[in-house]
Amino acid sequence: RLTLRAYGSLNMYGDVTLGSESLDLLRIDAAGIVGHDNAALTQHIVAREVQLTNSSTSATALPATAGSGTLAVNAQTIVLGATPDATSDARGFAVKGFDAVTLDAQKGVRLSGAGNHHFAADTLTISTPQVSADTGASTRIGSDGAVAIQGGGTASTVQAGVGASLAVDAQRIDVASRIVLPSGRISLSAVGDIQLASGGTLDVAGTAKDYLGKTVTTPGGDVAIVSRAGNIALNSGARVD
């Protein structure tokens, strides 16, 4: 296991790979990740589980950067963890200095705690069979560009927590994977188009839980989809429940 903790940011320079496929857990506890000297390069973060979190008590503004490459995070599970509240000039956990960011989670992306994650990139691609959450998690994913959540891999058999919320805000949003938040809330907000493609699922249905031998059914949740200046497309094979 490897934990990197910083009050400021994790800074990545040039052609660099952090971690390896044999590393069980890589936890990045910082104000964010900043790319430098990475034009036409892909900088890699690799482990079986990658956690992105910020345990500081207040958000920290990251320095300006001229980075322009790609950040690729590869893991079986990627956890977007808790962060401090965002301010007018600082995010809870920010990723800067990249034109493109890819989060490739072969078993799933898990939301944990109350987190605000911002990606200052033209494109954010989340490739995963399922986005789920711990019970009561509240996560915001923001992007300066387009966000694509697409399928890939085989979903974990770990049961999704109840009553979590996910808000995604971007220029454009495409969903072709499963977001499963039982009795939770999913909010998709974009300046331009929002598309739910074939296989794209927004699932906030209620669920049955066993508490001390008694089955308790939780109510269904809420889904909000808002395009401020574009279109909303629900393609054949998409599902909102």
Coordinates of N, CA and C in Angstrom, one line a residue, residues 52-137:
L52 N -8.8 8.9 -4.6 CA -8.5 10.3 -4.7 C -9.3 11.0 -3.7
T53 N -8.6 11.6 -2.7 CA -9.3 12.3 -1.6 C -8.5 13.4 -1.1
N54 N -9.1 14.2 -0.2 CA -8.4 15.4 0.4 C -8.9 15.5 1.8
S55 N -8.1 15.2 2.8 CA -8.5 15.2 4.2 C -8.2 16.6 4.9
S56 N -7.7 17.5 4.1 CA -7.5 18.9 4.7 C -8.8 19.5 5.1
T57 N -8.7 20.4 6.0 CA -9.9 21.0 6.6 C -10.5 22.1 5.7
S58 N -9.7 22.6 4.7 CA -10.2 23.6 3.8 C -9.6 23.4 2.4
A59 N -10.3 23.8 1.4 CA -9.8 23.7 0.0 C -8.6 24.6 -0.3
T60 N -7.7 24.1 -1.1 CA -6.5 24.9 -1.5 C -6.5 25.1 -2.9
A61 N -6.3 26.4 -3.4 CA -6.2 26.7 -4.8 C -4.8 26.2 -5.3
L62 N -4.9 25.6 -6.5 CA -3.7 25.0 -7.1 C -3.0 26.1 -8.0
P63 N -1.7 26.0 -8.2 CA -1.0 27.0 -9.0 C -1.4 26.9 -10.5
A64 N -1.2 27.9 -11.2 CA -1.4 27.9 -12.7 C -0.4 27.0 -13.3
T65 N -0.8 26.3 -14.4 CA 0.1 25.3 -15.0 C -0.1 25.4 -16.5
A66 N 1.0 25.0 -17.2 CA 0.9 25.0 -18.7 C 0.9 23.6 -19.2
G67 N 0.6 22.6 -18.4 CA 0.6 21.2 -18.8 C -0.5 21.0 -19.8
S68 N -0.3 20.0 -20.8 CA -1.3 19.8 -21.8 C -1.4 18.4 -22.3
G69 N -0.9 17.4 -21.5 CA -0.9 16.0 -21.9 C -2.1 15.3 -21.5
T70 N -2.0 14.0 -21.2 CA -3.1 13.1 -20.8 C -2.7 12.5 -19.5
L71 N -3.7 12.4 -18.6 CA -3.6 11.7 -17.3 C -4.5 10.4 -17.5
A72 N -3.8 9.3 -17.3 CA -4.5 8.0 -17.3 C -4.5 7.3 -16.0
V73 N -5.6 7.1 -15.3 CA -5.7 6.4 -14.0 C -6.3 5.0 -14.3
N74 N -5.5 4.0 -14.0 CA -5.9 2.6 -14.3 C -6.0 1.8 -13.0
A75 N -7.1 1.2 -12.7 CA -7.3 0.4 -11.5 C -8.5 -0.6 -11.7
Q76 N -8.6 -1.5 -10.8 CA -9.8 -2.3 -10.7 C -10.9 -1.5 -10.1
T77 N -10.6 -0.7 -9.1 CA -11.6 0.1 -8.4 C -11.0 1.5 -8.2
I78 N -11.7 2.5 -8.6 CA -11.3 3.9 -8.4 C -12.3 4.5 -7.4
V79 N -11.8 5.1 -6.3 CA -12.7 5.7 -5.3 C -12.5 7.2 -5.3
L80 N -13.6 7.9 -5.5 CA -13.7 9.3 -5.4 C -14.1 9.6 -3.9
G81 N -13.1 10.0 -3.1 CA -13.4 10.1 -1.7 C -13.8 11.5 -1.2
A82 N -13.8 11.7 0.1 CA -14.2 12.9 0.7 C -13.2 14.0 0.5
T83 N -13.7 15.2 0.5 CA -12.9 16.4 0.3 C -13.5 17.6 1.1
P84 N -12.8 18.6 1.4 CA -13.4 19.8 2.0 C -14.3 20.5 1.0
D85 N -15.2 21.4 1.4 CA -16.1 22.1 0.6 C -15.3 22.9 -0.4
A86 N -15.8 23.1 -1.6 CA -15.2 24.0 -2.6 C -15.4 25.4 -2.3
T87 N -14.5 26.3 -2.7 CA -14.7 27.7 -2.6 C -14.8 28.4 -4.0
S88 N -14.8 29.7 -4.0 CA -14.9 30.4 -5.3 C -13.7 30.2 -6.1
D89 N -12.5 29.9 -5.5 CA -11.3 29.8 -6.3 C -10.5 28.5 -6.0
A90 N -11.2 27.5 -5.3 CA -10.5 26.3 -5.0 C -11.5 25.2 -5.0
R91 N -11.1 24.0 -5.5 CA -12.0 22.8 -5.4 C -11.5 21.9 -4.3
G92 N -12.4 20.9 -4.0 CA -12.0 20.0 -2.9 C -10.9 19.1 -3.4
F93 N -10.9 18.6 -4.6 CA -9.9 17.8 -5.2 C -9.9 18.2 -6.7
A94 N -8.8 18.8 -7.2 CA -8.7 19.3 -8.5 C -7.7 18.6 -9.3
V95 N -7.9 18.4 -10.6 CA -7.0 17.9 -11.6 C -6.7 18.9 -12.7
K96 N -5.5 19.3 -12.8 CA -5.1 20.4 -13.7 C -3.9 20.0 -14.5
G97 N -3.7 20.7 -15.6 CA -2.5 20.5 -16.4 C -2.6 19.4 -17.4
F98 N -3.8 19.1 -17.8 CA -4.0 18.0 -18.8 C -5.1 18.4 -19.7
D99 N -4.9 18.1 -21.0 CA -6.0 18.3 -22.0 C -7.1 17.2 -21.9
A100 N -6.6 16.0 -21.5 CA -7.6 14.8 -21.4 C -7.2 14.0 -20.1
V101 N -8.3 13.5 -19.5 CA -8.2 12.7 -18.3 C -9.0 11.4 -18.5
T102 N -8.4 10.3 -18.3 CA -9.2 9.0 -18.4 C -9.1 8.3 -17.0
L103 N -10.3 7.9 -16.5 CA -10.4 7.0 -15.3 C -10.9 5.7 -15.8
D104 N -10.0 4.7 -15.7 CA -10.4 3.3 -16.2 C -10.4 2.4 -15.0
A105 N -11.7 2.1 -14.6 CA -11.9 1.2 -13.4 C -12.6 0.0 -13.9
Q106 N -11.8 -1.1 -13.9 CA -12.4 -2.4 -14.5 C -13.5 -3.0 -13.7
K107 N -13.6 -2.8 -12.4 CA -14.6 -3.3 -11.6 C -15.7 -2.3 -11.2
G108 N -15.3 -1.0 -11.1 CA -16.2 0.0 -10.7 C -15.6 1.2 -10.2
V109 N -16.3 2.3 -10.2 CA -16.0 3.6 -9.6 C -16.9 3.7 -8.3
R110 N -16.3 4.0 -7.2 CA -17.1 4.0 -5.9 C -17.0 5.5 -5.4
L111 N -18.1 6.0 -5.0 CA -18.2 7.3 -4.4 C -18.2 7.1 -2.9
S112 N -17.5 7.9 -2.1 CA -17.4 7.7 -0.7 C -17.3 9.1 0.0
G113 N -18.1 9.3 1.0 CA -18.1 10.5 1.7 C -18.6 11.7 0.9
A114 N -18.4 12.9 1.4 CA -18.8 14.1 0.7 C -17.6 14.7 0.0
G115 N -17.7 14.7 -1.3 CA -16.5 15.1 -2.1 C -16.9 16.0 -3.3
N116 N -16.0 16.9 -3.6 CA -16.1 17.8 -4.8 C -14.9 17.6 -5.6
H117 N -15.0 17.0 -6.8 CA -13.9 16.7 -7.6 C -14.0 17.4 -9.0
H118 N -13.0 18.2 -9.3 CA -13.1 19.0 -10.5 C -11.9 18.7 -11.5
F119 N -12.2 18.5 -12.8 CA -11.3 18.2 -13.8 C -11.2 19.3 -14.8
A120 N -10.1 20.0 -14.8 CA -9.9 21.1 -15.7 C -9.2 20.6 -17.0
A121 N -10.1 19.9 -17.8 CA -9.6 19.2 -19.0 C -10.6 19.4 -20.1
D122 N -10.2 19.2 -21.3 CA -11.2 19.3 -22.4 C -12.1 18.1 -22.4
T123 N -11.6 16.9 -22.0 CA -12.4 15.7 -22.0 C -12.0 14.9 -20.7
L124 N -13.1 14.4 -20.0 CA -13.0 13.5 -18.9 C -13.7 12.2 -19.3
T125 N -13.0 11.1 -19.5 CA -13.6 9.8 -19.8 C -13.5 8.9 -18.7
I126 N -14.7 8.4 -18.2 CA -14.7 7.4 -17.1 C -15.2 6.1 -17.7
S127 N -14.3 5.1 -17.8 CA -14.6 3.8 -18.4 C -14.7 2.8 -17.3
T128 N -16.0 2.3 -17.1 CA -16.2 1.5 -15.9 C -17.6 0.8 -16.2
P129 N -17.8 -0.5 -15.7 CA -19.1 -1.1 -15.8 C -20.1 -0.5 -14.9
Q130 N -19.7 0.2 -13.8 CA -20.7 0.7 -12.9 C -20.1 1.8 -12.0
V131 N -21.0 2.8 -11.7 CA -20.7 3.8 -10.7 C -21.6 3.5 -9.6
S132 N -21.1 3.3 -8.4 CA -21.9 3.1 -7.2 C -21.3 3.9 -6.0
A133 N -21.9 3.7 -4.9 CA -21.5 4.6 -3.8 C -21.6 3.9 -2.4
D134 N -20.9 4.4 -1.4 CA -21.1 4.0 0.0 C -22.4 4.7 0.4
T135 N -23.1 4.1 1.4 CA -24.3 4.7 1.9 C -24.1 6.2 2.4
G136 N -25.0 7.0 1.9 CA -25.0 8.5 2.2 C -23.9 9.3 1.6
A137 N -23.1 8.8 0.6 CA -22.1 9.6 0.0 C -22.8 10.7 -0.8

